Amino acid sequence: MSAQTFSMPLGPVHVALEEPVYFHLTVDGEIIRGVELTSGHVHRGMEAMATQRNLIKNTTLTERVCSLCSNSHSFTYCMAVENVLGIEIPVRARYLRVLAEEIKRVASHLFNTAIQAHVIGFKSLFMHVMEVREMMQDVKETVYGNRMNLASNCIGGVKCDVSPELLTYIRRQVEKMRPAVAEIRDIYASNSMVLGRTRGVGLLPHDDAERLGVVGPVARGSGIARDARKDSPYAAYMDMDFNVPVYDGCCIHSRTMVRLDEVMESFGIIEQCCERIPDGPVTAPMRQIHVAEACARSEAPRGEVFYYIRTNGTDMPERLKWRVPSYMNWEALGVMMRDCAVADVALITNSIDPCVSCTER
Amino acid sequence: MDEQNILHGDAELMNSLSALCAAPGATLGDAGKGVPQGVAAEHHSMDAFGNAYHWYRLVEPGALEPAARRLKEKGARLCMISPYNVRQMGELRPEICYHFELDGVVYNLTATPDARRPAVPSITPIFANADWHEREMMELFNIVVERHPNPRRLFLDEKLDAGILNQAVPLSVMMNGACTTDLWERILAGKGDKA
C-alpha cells in the first residue's frame, strides 16, 4: 500500500446498507482502489435445517430464505421436489404460479428502484415509487392475504385457487399501475439528477459479467441476454409472450432501466395469465419418495435461483442446497467499485439489488 | 418421455464428459476413487417442461479439471456446487455435485473424493464464480480444495475450526436420542476423534 492510500472499513452495520455486510475499502483520497467483502453476520444454517424437516415443511422454510424473492424460493423448491418425485402439476397451477411470481417481481423491482431514489436523496421520487408499488402490495394482500410471503406454492401445485373476481381485480390494478410506472420510467430515463448519479457509474463490462457468471438484471444491464424464463421455460412461461430487456451501458442506469422495463413486461405476463388461465384442478397428488437427485432453476427478480435436492427414501431430504442470485453478484461489486468515489458505494451496492440474508442462508 | 428430448444437449460435450466417467458398474478403488457400487456412472433426465438434465459421475476428482475446461471451451456457465455427505457402512463420505448450464441444458458432474482426506482440485482458475462455492465448502464441509487462488474464510471467523457445522448436534437429533442411534453415533465419533 502506498503512502497515499489508506483502508476504510464500511459496515457490517452502516446507515447506507440495508443489511449487515462488511466492506474493506482501500481508498486513494476519495477514490476506491480495492474492495474486500466479509459476510457471515446473519448465517442461519437453513440448509442444515432443511434436512431436519419433511418435504412439505420445507416449502414454508424455503419461502423464508429471502423476503423480496420469497415466492421464487418456494416455487423453485417445489419444482425440484416435483422433478425428483416425477410429479407433473396441473396446467391451471402452472398459470397461478407464474401469476404470483410476476406480482412479486413487480413489487421487488419497484422497491429496488425506490431505494435508489432514496440513496440519491430524491425523496419525492422515492415516496412516489413506493406509493405506486403499494398498489401491488394491495394485490398481494387481497389475493393471497399477505404482503410479503404469499404461501401460494405447494408440492404438486398451488395451495389456493384465484377466483374470476380476483383475476378481474388484478387486471384493474395492472391497468391503473401501467401508466404510473411508464411515468416513473420516463423520470429515471431523463431526470438530470438521476442520470448524473447513475449513468456511467458502477461499470461492469460485458467480459467481466461473463467471467463472474452474474445473473438477473446485473447480467442484462451488461448486455447478457440471460433469463431462465426464456432459456429453459418452466411453469407456463412457454405460453407467455414477453421480451427480455437487455441494455449494454454496463452501469447503474442500465440495471435500473432493465428493472423498469421488466416491470412493464411483467404487467403483460400478469394480463396474459388472467386472460388465458384454463379451468381445472390446482394440485397433483404426492408420489412415493425414492432414492434420487434432481435440480431446478427459475428466474427470480434478482436473477437465477438454483435448487438441488437428494432424497433417500424418507420424507426428509438427505440434502437440500440452493444458490441465490445475490451469491453470484456480490463479487461483481469489486469490479463496479474500482476507481469510483466513496460517495457512490451505497448506490453501486443497491444496483445489484443485494440480499444478505439469502446469500448467507 | 420423448427420448429425443431427453438427449437434448451438446452431443460433442456429452461424449467428452462420458469419457471422464467411470465405466458402468465400476467399484470404489483402493484410494476411494471411482463410482460407488450400485450408482450409475451417467444418466439423463427431463423435467415436466422438457428441460434436460445430464448427470455424470467422474472417475476420480482429478477428472474435474479436464471436464471443467471442456465445459468452459463450450461456453457453459457454473451455476452451483453442492457438497453433501452420504452415509455408507455407518460412515459419512463426502460427494460434490457441480452444476453447469449451457443453452438451457444443465450438466451435473459428481466428484467422489477419498473419504479419509476429501480433496478436489479448484476450478476457480477456470470458472471465476466457483470462488465463493469452493471457499464455502472448505469451511462448512472441511473439504480440501487444492490450488484455490484465494482460500480465505467466506462466512465463519478464522478462529473457528474447519467443518465446525459437521460437529454440531441438531436439536431434533438430541430430542430423538432415546429412539434413534444418531445421537450415540455422533458422540462415539467425537470420542474417536479425541483418541
Coordinates of C-alpha atoms in Angstrom, one line a residue:
Chain A
M1 CA 0.0 0.0 0.0
S2 CA 1.5 3.4 -0.9
A3 CA 1.6 6.3 1.5
Q4 CA -1.3 8.0 -0.3
T5 CA -3.8 5.1 0.1
F6 CA -5.5 4.0 3.3
S7 CA -8.0 1.4 4.4
M8 CA -11.6 2.3 5.3
P9 CA -14.0 -0.1 6.9
L10 CA -17.6 0.1 6.0
G11 CA -20.1 -2.0 7.9
P12 CA -21.2 -4.5 9.0
V13 CA -23.9 -2.2 10.2
H14 CA -24.0 1.1 8.4
V15 CA -26.5 3.7 7.6
A16 CA -26.2 3.2 3.9
L17 CA -26.5 -0.6 4.0
E18 CA -29.8 -2.3 4.4
E19 CA -28.3 -5.5 5.9
P20 CA -25.1 -6.4 7.7
V21 CA -22.1 -6.9 5.5
Y22 CA -18.6 -5.7 5.9
F23 CA -16.6 -3.9 3.2
H24 CA -12.9 -3.3 3.4
L25 CA -12.2 -0.5 1.0
T26 CA -8.7 0.6 0.0
V27 CA -9.0 4.3 -0.9
D28 CA -6.8 6.8 -2.5
G29 CA -8.3 10.1 -1.4
E30 CA -11.9 9.7 -2.3
I31 CA -11.3 7.1 -5.0
I32 CA -11.7 3.4 -4.3
R33 CA -8.7 1.2 -5.4
G34 CA -9.7 -2.1 -3.9
V35 CA -12.7 -3.8 -2.3
E36 CA -12.8 -6.9 0.0
L37 CA -16.0 -8.2 1.3
T38 CA -16.7 -10.1 4.5
S39 CA -20.0 -11.8 5.0
G40 CA -21.4 -14.2 7.6
H41 CA -23.1 -12.0 10.2
V42 CA -26.5 -13.5 9.7
H43 CA -25.8 -17.1 8.8
R44 CA -28.9 -19.1 9.9
G45 CA -27.9 -22.7 8.9
M46 CA -31.1 -23.1 6.8
E47 CA -29.7 -25.8 4.6
A48 CA -28.9 -27.9 7.6
M49 CA -32.4 -27.1 9.0
A50 CA -33.9 -28.3 5.7
T51 CA -32.5 -31.8 6.3
Q52 CA -34.4 -31.9 9.7
R53 CA -37.8 -31.2 8.2
N54 CA -40.0 -33.2 5.9
L55 CA -40.6 -32.2 2.2
I56 CA -43.8 -30.4 3.0
K57 CA -42.5 -28.3 5.9
N58 CA -39.5 -27.2 3.7
T59 CA -41.9 -25.3 1.5
T60 CA -42.5 -23.0 4.4
L61 CA -38.9 -22.9 5.4
T62 CA -37.6 -22.0 1.9
E63 CA -40.1 -19.2 1.5
R64 CA -38.3 -17.6 4.4
V65 CA -34.8 -17.6 2.7
C66 CA -35.5 -14.2 1.3
S67 CA -38.3 -11.6 1.7
L68 CA -38.5 -10.0 -1.7
C69 CA -37.8 -13.2 -3.6
S70 CA -39.7 -15.4 -1.1
N71 CA -42.1 -16.8 -3.8
S72 CA -39.2 -17.7 -6.1
H73 CA -37.7 -19.9 -3.4
S74 CA -40.8 -21.9 -2.6
F75 CA -41.6 -22.1 -6.3
T76 CA -38.1 -23.4 -7.3
Y77 CA -38.0 -25.7 -4.2
C78 CA -41.4 -27.2 -5.2
M79 CA -40.2 -27.7 -8.8
A80 CA -37.1 -29.5 -7.5
V81 CA -39.2 -31.8 -5.4
E82 CA -41.6 -32.4 -8.3
N83 CA -38.6 -33.2 -10.5
V84 CA -37.2 -35.7 -8.0
L85 CA -40.6 -37.4 -7.5
G86 CA -41.8 -37.2 -11.1
I87 CA -44.9 -35.1 -10.4
E88 CA -46.5 -33.2 -13.2
I89 CA -48.5 -30.2 -12.0
P90 CA -51.9 -29.3 -13.5
V91 CA -52.0 -26.5 -16.2
R92 CA -54.1 -24.1 -14.0
A93 CA -51.4 -24.4 -11.2
R94 CA -48.7 -23.5 -13.8
Y95 CA -50.5 -20.3 -14.6
L96 CA -51.2 -19.5 -11.0
R97 CA -47.5 -20.0 -10.1
V98 CA -46.5 -17.6 -12.9
L99 CA -49.1 -15.1 -11.8
A100 CA -47.8 -15.0 -8.2
E101 CA -44.2 -14.8 -9.4
E102 CA -44.8 -11.8 -11.7
I103 CA -46.7 -10.0 -9.0
K104 CA -43.7 -10.4 -6.7
R105 CA -41.3 -9.3 -9.5
V106 CA -43.2 -6.0 -10.0
A107 CA -43.1 -5.3 -6.2
S108 CA -39.5 -6.3 -5.9
H109 CA -38.2 -4.2 -8.8
L110 CA -40.2 -1.1 -7.8
F111 CA -38.8 -1.5 -4.3
N112 CA -35.2 -1.5 -5.5
T113 CA -35.9 1.4 -7.9
A114 CA -37.4 3.4 -5.0
I115 CA -34.4 2.7 -2.8
Q116 CA -32.1 4.1 -5.5
A117 CA -34.0 7.4 -5.4
H118 CA -33.7 7.3 -1.6
V119 CA -29.9 6.8 -1.8
I120 CA -29.6 9.6 -4.3
G121 CA -31.6 11.9 -2.0
F122 CA -34.5 12.3 -4.4
K123 CA -37.1 11.9 -1.6
S124 CA -40.2 12.8 -3.5
L125 CA -39.4 10.2 -6.2
F126 CA -38.7 7.6 -3.5
M127 CA -42.2 8.3 -2.0
H128 CA -43.9 8.3 -5.4
V129 CA -42.4 4.9 -6.5
M130 CA -43.3 3.4 -3.1
E131 CA -46.8 4.8 -3.4
V132 CA -47.2 3.1 -6.9
R133 CA -45.7 -0.1 -5.5
E134 CA -48.3 0.0 -2.8
M135 CA -50.9 -0.9 -5.4
M136 CA -49.1 -4.2 -6.0
Q137 CA -48.8 -4.7 -2.2
D138 CA -52.6 -4.3 -2.1
V139 CA -52.9 -7.0 -4.8
K140 CA -50.8 -9.4 -2.7
E141 CA -52.8 -8.7 0.5
T142 CA -56.2 -9.0 -1.3
V143 CA -55.4 -12.1 -3.3
Y144 CA -53.0 -14.0 -1.0
G145 CA -53.8 -12.5 2.4
N146 CA -50.2 -11.4 3.0
R147 CA -47.9 -8.5 1.8
M148 CA -44.6 -10.4 1.6
N149 CA -44.8 -14.2 2.0
L150 CA -47.6 -15.3 -0.3
A151 CA -47.6 -19.0 0.8
S152 CA -49.0 -19.8 -2.6
N153 CA -46.9 -22.7 -3.7
C154 CA -47.2 -26.3 -2.5
I155 CA -45.7 -29.5 -3.8
G156 CA -47.8 -30.5 -6.7
G157 CA -49.3 -27.1 -7.5
V158 CA -50.7 -24.2 -5.5
K159 CA -52.5 -24.0 -2.2
C160 CA -55.3 -21.7 -3.1
D161 CA -57.2 -21.1 -6.3
V162 CA -57.8 -17.5 -7.5
S163 CA -61.4 -16.7 -8.3
P164 CA -62.6 -14.9 -11.5
E165 CA -63.5 -11.9 -9.4
L166 CA -60.0 -11.6 -8.0
L167 CA -58.5 -12.1 -11.5
T168 CA -60.6 -9.1 -12.7
Y169 CA -59.4 -7.1 -9.7
I170 CA -55.8 -7.9 -10.5
R171 CA -56.3 -6.7 -14.1
R172 CA -57.9 -3.5 -12.9
Q173 CA -54.9 -2.8 -10.6
V174 CA -52.5 -3.5 -13.5
E175 CA -54.4 -1.1 -15.7
K176 CA -54.0 1.6 -13.0
M177 CA -50.3 0.8 -12.5
R178 CA -49.2 0.7 -16.1
P179 CA -49.4 4.5 -16.8
A180 CA -47.9 5.3 -13.4
V181 CA -44.9 3.0 -14.0
A182 CA -44.5 4.4 -17.5
E183 CA -44.2 7.9 -16.0
I184 CA -41.7 6.6 -13.4
R185 CA -39.7 5.0 -16.2
D186 CA -39.6 8.4 -18.0
I187 CA -38.3 10.1 -14.9
Y188 CA -35.5 7.6 -14.4
A189 CA -34.6 7.7 -18.1
S190 CA -34.4 11.5 -18.3
N191 CA -34.1 13.3 -14.9
S192 CA -30.7 15.0 -14.8
M193 CA -30.2 14.3 -11.1
V194 CA -30.8 10.6 -11.5
L195 CA -28.7 10.4 -14.6
G196 CA -25.9 12.4 -13.0
R197 CA -25.6 9.8 -10.2
T198 CA -26.2 6.6 -12.2
R199 CA -25.2 6.9 -15.8
G200 CA -21.6 5.6 -16.5
V201 CA -21.1 4.9 -12.7
G202 CA -20.5 1.4 -11.3
L203 CA -19.3 -0.1 -14.5
L204 CA -19.4 -3.9 -15.0
P205 CA -18.0 -4.5 -18.5
H206 CA -19.6 -7.4 -20.5
D207 CA -16.5 -9.6 -20.3
D208 CA -16.3 -9.2 -16.5
A209 CA -20.0 -10.0 -16.3
E210 CA -19.5 -13.2 -18.3
R211 CA -16.3 -14.1 -16.3
L212 CA -18.1 -13.7 -12.9
G213 CA -21.2 -15.5 -14.1
V214 CA -23.5 -12.8 -12.8
V215 CA -27.3 -13.2 -13.2
G216 CA -30.5 -11.3 -13.4
P217 CA -30.7 -7.5 -14.1
V218 CA -27.0 -7.2 -13.3
A219 CA -26.2 -9.5 -16.3
R220 CA -28.9 -8.0 -18.5
G221 CA -27.6 -4.5 -17.7
S222 CA -24.2 -5.6 -19.1
G223 CA -25.5 -6.9 -22.4
I224 CA -26.0 -10.5 -21.5
A225 CA -29.5 -11.9 -22.5
R226 CA -29.7 -14.5 -19.7
D227 CA -33.2 -15.3 -18.4
A228 CA -34.2 -18.8 -17.2
R229 CA -37.8 -18.0 -18.2
K230 CA -36.7 -17.9 -21.9
D231 CA -33.6 -20.2 -21.8
S232 CA -35.3 -23.1 -20.2
P233 CA -39.0 -22.2 -19.9
Y234 CA -40.9 -23.7 -16.9
A235 CA -44.4 -23.5 -15.4
A236 CA -46.4 -21.5 -18.1
Y237 CA -43.7 -19.2 -19.4
M238 CA -43.5 -21.1 -22.7
D239 CA -47.1 -19.9 -23.3
M240 CA -46.3 -16.3 -22.5
D241 CA -45.5 -13.6 -24.9
F242 CA -42.8 -11.3 -23.4
N243 CA -39.4 -9.7 -24.1
V244 CA -36.2 -9.9 -22.1
P245 CA -34.9 -6.3 -21.8
V246 CA -31.2 -6.0 -22.3
Y247 CA -29.0 -2.9 -22.0
D248 CA -25.4 -2.6 -22.8
G249 CA -24.5 0.5 -20.8
C250 CA -23.0 -1.8 -18.1
C251 CA -23.7 0.9 -15.5
I252 CA -26.2 1.5 -12.6
H253 CA -28.5 3.3 -15.0
S254 CA -28.6 0.3 -17.4
R255 CA -29.6 -2.0 -14.5
T256 CA -32.4 0.3 -13.4
M257 CA -33.8 0.5 -16.9
V258 CA -33.7 -3.3 -17.2
R259 CA -35.8 -3.5 -14.0
L260 CA -38.3 -0.8 -15.0
D261 CA -38.7 -2.4 -18.5
E262 CA -39.2 -5.8 -16.8
V263 CA -42.0 -4.4 -14.7
M264 CA -43.8 -3.4 -17.9
E265 CA -43.2 -6.9 -19.3
S266 CA -44.4 -8.5 -16.0
F267 CA -47.7 -6.5 -16.4
G268 CA -48.1 -8.1 -19.8
I269 CA -47.5 -11.6 -18.4
I270 CA -49.9 -11.0 -15.5
E271 CA -52.6 -9.9 -18.0
Q272 CA -52.0 -12.9 -20.2
C273 CA -52.2 -15.2 -17.2
C274 CA -55.6 -13.6 -16.2
E275 CA -56.9 -13.9 -19.7
R276 CA -55.7 -17.4 -20.7
I277 CA -55.8 -19.3 -17.4
P278 CA -57.7 -22.6 -18.0
D279 CA -60.1 -24.2 -15.6
G280 CA -59.2 -27.4 -13.7
P281 CA -57.5 -28.7 -10.6
V282 CA -54.7 -26.8 -8.9
T283 CA -52.8 -29.7 -7.3
A284 CA -51.5 -33.1 -8.3
P285 CA -51.1 -35.9 -5.8
M286 CA -47.9 -36.7 -4.0
R287 CA -45.8 -39.7 -5.2
Q288 CA -43.7 -42.2 -3.5
I289 CA -40.2 -41.0 -2.4
H290 CA -37.3 -43.0 -3.8
V291 CA -33.5 -42.6 -3.6
A292 CA -32.9 -39.9 -6.3
E293 CA -31.5 -36.5 -7.0
A294 CA -32.8 -33.6 -9.1
C295 CA -32.3 -29.9 -9.6
A296 CA -34.5 -27.0 -10.7
R297 CA -33.9 -23.4 -11.7
S298 CA -36.1 -20.3 -12.1
E299 CA -35.7 -16.6 -12.7
A300 CA -36.3 -14.6 -9.5
P301 CA -36.5 -10.8 -9.6
R302 CA -32.7 -10.7 -8.8
G303 CA -31.8 -13.5 -11.2
E304 CA -31.5 -17.2 -11.4
V305 CA -32.3 -19.3 -8.4
F306 CA -30.9 -22.8 -8.4
Y307 CA -32.0 -25.7 -6.2
Y308 CA -30.5 -29.2 -5.8
I309 CA -32.2 -32.0 -3.8
R310 CA -31.3 -35.5 -2.8
T311 CA -33.9 -37.9 -1.4
N312 CA -33.1 -41.1 0.4
G313 CA -36.5 -42.8 0.5
T314 CA -37.6 -41.0 3.7
D315 CA -39.8 -37.9 3.8
M316 CA -36.8 -35.7 4.8
P317 CA -34.3 -34.7 2.2
E318 CA -30.8 -36.1 2.5
R319 CA -29.5 -32.8 1.1
L320 CA -31.1 -29.6 0.0
K321 CA -28.8 -27.0 -1.5
W322 CA -29.7 -23.7 -3.1
R323 CA -27.9 -20.8 -4.7
V324 CA -29.5 -17.4 -4.6
P325 CA -28.9 -14.7 -7.3
S326 CA -27.0 -12.3 -4.9
Y327 CA -24.4 -15.1 -4.3
M328 CA -23.3 -14.7 -7.9
N329 CA -23.5 -10.9 -8.0
W330 CA -21.5 -9.9 -4.9
E331 CA -18.1 -10.4 -6.4
A332 CA -19.1 -8.0 -9.3
L333 CA -19.0 -5.2 -6.7
G334 CA -15.2 -5.4 -6.7
V335 CA -15.2 -4.6 -10.4
M336 CA -18.0 -2.0 -10.2
M337 CA -16.5 0.0 -7.3
R338 CA -12.9 0.1 -8.6
D339 CA -12.0 3.7 -9.3
C340 CA -15.3 5.0 -8.1
A341 CA -15.9 7.7 -5.4
V342 CA -16.6 6.5 -1.8
A343 CA -19.8 8.5 -2.1
D344 CA -21.1 6.1 -4.8
V345 CA -20.6 2.9 -2.7
A346 CA -24.2 2.7 -1.4
L347 CA -25.6 3.4 -4.8
I348 CA -23.5 0.8 -6.5
T349 CA -24.3 -1.8 -3.9
N350 CA -28.0 -1.1 -4.3
S351 CA -27.7 -1.5 -8.1
I352 CA -27.0 -5.3 -7.7
D353 CA -30.2 -5.4 -5.5
P354 CA -28.3 -7.3 -2.9
C355 CA -29.8 -9.6 -0.3
V356 CA -27.5 -10.6 2.6
S357 CA -30.0 -12.8 4.4
C358 CA -30.5 -15.1 1.4
T359 CA -26.7 -15.1 0.5
E360 CA -25.9 -16.4 3.9
R361 CA -29.0 -18.6 4.4
Chain B
M1 CA -41.0 -39.2 -22.1
D2 CA -39.6 -38.5 -25.6
E3 CA -36.1 -40.0 -26.0
Q4 CA -35.1 -37.2 -28.4
N5 CA -35.9 -34.6 -25.8
I6 CA -34.1 -36.4 -23.0
L7 CA -30.9 -36.4 -25.1
H8 CA -31.3 -32.7 -25.8
G9 CA -27.8 -31.2 -25.3
D10 CA -24.5 -30.7 -26.9
A11 CA -23.5 -34.2 -28.3
E12 CA -19.8 -33.4 -28.5
L13 CA -19.7 -32.1 -25.0
M14 CA -21.7 -35.1 -23.7
N15 CA -19.2 -37.5 -25.3
S16 CA -16.3 -35.7 -23.7
L17 CA -18.0 -35.8 -20.3
S18 CA -18.9 -39.5 -20.7
A19 CA -15.2 -40.3 -21.4
L20 CA -14.3 -38.8 -18.0
C21 CA -16.9 -41.0 -16.2
A22 CA -16.2 -44.5 -14.8
A23 CA -17.3 -47.5 -16.7
P24 CA -20.8 -48.6 -15.6
G25 CA -20.6 -51.0 -12.7
A26 CA -17.1 -49.8 -11.6
T27 CA -16.4 -50.1 -7.9
L28 CA -14.5 -48.0 -5.4
G29 CA -10.8 -48.3 -5.8
D30 CA -8.2 -48.5 -3.1
A31 CA -7.8 -44.8 -2.8
G32 CA -11.6 -44.3 -2.6
K33 CA -11.7 -43.3 -6.3
G34 CA -14.3 -44.3 -8.8
V35 CA -18.0 -44.8 -8.7
P36 CA -19.6 -46.3 -5.6
Q37 CA -21.3 -49.7 -6.1
G38 CA -24.9 -49.5 -7.4
V39 CA -24.6 -46.0 -8.6
A40 CA -24.9 -45.3 -12.4
A41 CA -21.9 -43.6 -13.9
E42 CA -24.1 -41.5 -16.1
H43 CA -27.8 -40.8 -16.5
H44 CA -30.1 -38.3 -18.2
S45 CA -33.4 -36.8 -17.0
M46 CA -36.0 -34.4 -18.2
D47 CA -38.5 -32.3 -16.2
A48 CA -42.2 -31.9 -16.9
F49 CA -41.5 -28.9 -19.1
G50 CA -39.0 -30.7 -21.4
N51 CA -35.8 -29.2 -19.9
A52 CA -32.9 -31.7 -20.0
Y53 CA -30.5 -32.6 -17.1
H54 CA -27.4 -34.7 -17.7
W55 CA -25.7 -36.4 -14.7
Y56 CA -22.1 -37.6 -14.8
R57 CA -20.1 -39.3 -12.1
L58 CA -16.4 -38.6 -12.6
V59 CA -13.9 -41.5 -12.4
E60 CA -11.8 -39.5 -10.0
P61 CA -11.7 -36.0 -8.6
G62 CA -8.8 -35.2 -10.9
A63 CA -11.1 -35.6 -13.9
L64 CA -12.8 -32.4 -12.7
E65 CA -10.3 -30.1 -14.3
P66 CA -10.4 -31.5 -17.8
A67 CA -14.2 -31.7 -17.6
A68 CA -14.5 -28.1 -16.4
R69 CA -12.1 -26.9 -19.1
R70 CA -14.2 -28.7 -21.8
L71 CA -17.4 -27.0 -20.4
K72 CA -15.6 -23.6 -20.4
E73 CA -14.5 -24.1 -24.0
K74 CA -18.1 -24.8 -25.0
G75 CA -19.3 -21.6 -23.2
A76 CA -21.0 -23.2 -20.3
R77 CA -21.7 -21.3 -17.0
L78 CA -21.2 -22.7 -13.5
C79 CA -24.5 -22.4 -11.6
M80 CA -23.8 -24.0 -8.3
I81 CA -21.6 -26.5 -6.4
S82 CA -23.4 -28.8 -3.9
P83 CA -21.3 -30.7 -1.4
Y84 CA -23.1 -33.3 0.7
N85 CA -22.3 -36.3 2.9
V86 CA -23.5 -39.8 2.1
R87 CA -23.8 -42.4 4.9
Q88 CA -22.0 -45.6 3.7
M89 CA -21.3 -48.5 6.0
G90 CA -22.1 -46.3 9.0
E91 CA -19.6 -43.6 7.9
L92 CA -20.1 -40.3 6.3
R93 CA -18.5 -39.9 2.9
P94 CA -18.5 -36.6 1.1
E95 CA -19.6 -36.2 -2.5
I96 CA -19.7 -33.0 -4.5
C97 CA -22.0 -32.2 -7.4
Y98 CA -21.1 -29.4 -9.8
H99 CA -23.9 -27.9 -11.8
F100 CA -23.3 -26.2 -15.1
E101 CA -25.7 -24.7 -17.7
L102 CA -25.3 -24.4 -21.4
D103 CA -28.1 -23.2 -23.8
G104 CA -30.7 -24.0 -21.2
V105 CA -29.4 -27.6 -20.5
V106 CA -28.0 -28.5 -17.1
Y107 CA -24.9 -30.7 -16.9
N108 CA -24.1 -32.1 -13.4
L109 CA -20.7 -33.6 -12.6
T110 CA -20.4 -35.5 -9.3
A111 CA -16.9 -36.0 -7.8
T112 CA -16.3 -38.7 -5.2
P113 CA -13.2 -37.7 -3.2
D114 CA -11.4 -40.0 -0.8
A115 CA -13.3 -40.2 2.5
R116 CA -10.2 -40.2 4.6
R117 CA -8.9 -36.9 3.2
P118 CA -11.6 -35.4 0.9
A119 CA -9.8 -33.3 -1.6
V120 CA -10.8 -31.9 -5.0
P121 CA -8.9 -29.6 -7.4
S122 CA -10.0 -26.0 -7.5
I123 CA -11.9 -24.9 -10.7
T124 CA -11.8 -21.2 -9.7
P125 CA -8.9 -20.6 -12.2
I126 CA -11.3 -21.9 -15.0
F127 CA -14.7 -20.6 -13.6
A128 CA -14.1 -17.4 -11.6
N129 CA -17.5 -17.7 -10.0
A130 CA -16.5 -21.0 -8.3
D131 CA -14.6 -18.9 -5.8
W132 CA -17.3 -18.5 -3.2
H133 CA -18.7 -22.0 -3.6
E134 CA -15.3 -23.6 -3.0
R135 CA -14.5 -21.4 -0.1
E136 CA -17.9 -22.2 1.5
M137 CA -17.4 -26.0 1.1
M138 CA -13.9 -25.7 2.6
E139 CA -15.2 -24.1 5.8
L140 CA -18.6 -25.8 6.2
F141 CA -17.7 -29.3 4.9
N142 CA -13.9 -29.5 5.6
I143 CA -13.2 -30.5 2.0
V144 CA -9.7 -29.6 0.8
V145 CA -9.8 -27.6 -2.3
E146 CA -6.4 -27.8 -3.9
R147 CA -4.7 -24.8 -5.6
H148 CA -7.5 -22.4 -4.7
P149 CA -6.2 -18.9 -5.6
N150 CA -7.8 -17.2 -2.5
P151 CA -8.6 -19.8 0.2
R152 CA -9.8 -17.3 2.8
R153 CA -12.8 -17.9 5.1
L154 CA -16.1 -16.7 3.5
F155 CA -18.6 -16.8 6.3
L156 CA -17.1 -18.1 9.6
D157 CA -14.5 -16.3 11.7
E158 CA -10.9 -17.6 11.0
K159 CA -10.6 -18.7 14.6
L160 CA -13.3 -21.4 14.3
D161 CA -12.3 -25.0 13.2
A162 CA -13.0 -26.0 9.6
G163 CA -16.1 -28.2 9.2
I164 CA -17.4 -26.9 12.6
L165 CA -21.0 -27.4 11.5
N166 CA -20.4 -31.1 10.9
Q167 CA -19.8 -31.4 14.6
A168 CA -22.9 -29.7 15.8
V169 CA -25.8 -31.9 17.0
P170 CA -29.1 -30.6 15.8
L171 CA -32.0 -30.3 18.3
S172 CA -34.1 -32.9 16.6
V173 CA -31.2 -35.5 16.9
M174 CA -31.0 -34.6 20.6
M175 CA -34.7 -35.0 21.1
N176 CA -34.8 -38.3 19.3
G177 CA -31.8 -39.7 21.3
A178 CA -33.9 -42.3 23.0
C179 CA -35.4 -43.9 19.8
T180 CA -32.6 -43.5 17.2
T181 CA -28.9 -44.3 17.2
D182 CA -27.9 -40.9 15.5
L183 CA -27.0 -39.2 18.8
W184 CA -24.8 -42.1 20.1
E185 CA -23.1 -42.4 16.8
R186 CA -22.2 -38.8 16.9
I187 CA -20.9 -39.0 20.5
L188 CA -18.8 -42.1 19.8
A189 CA -17.4 -40.5 16.6
G190 CA -16.4 -37.4 18.7
K191 CA -14.6 -39.7 21.2
G192 CA -12.8 -41.4 18.4
D193 CA -11.5 -38.0 17.1
K194 CA -10.1 -37.2 20.5
A195 CA -8.3 -40.6 20.8

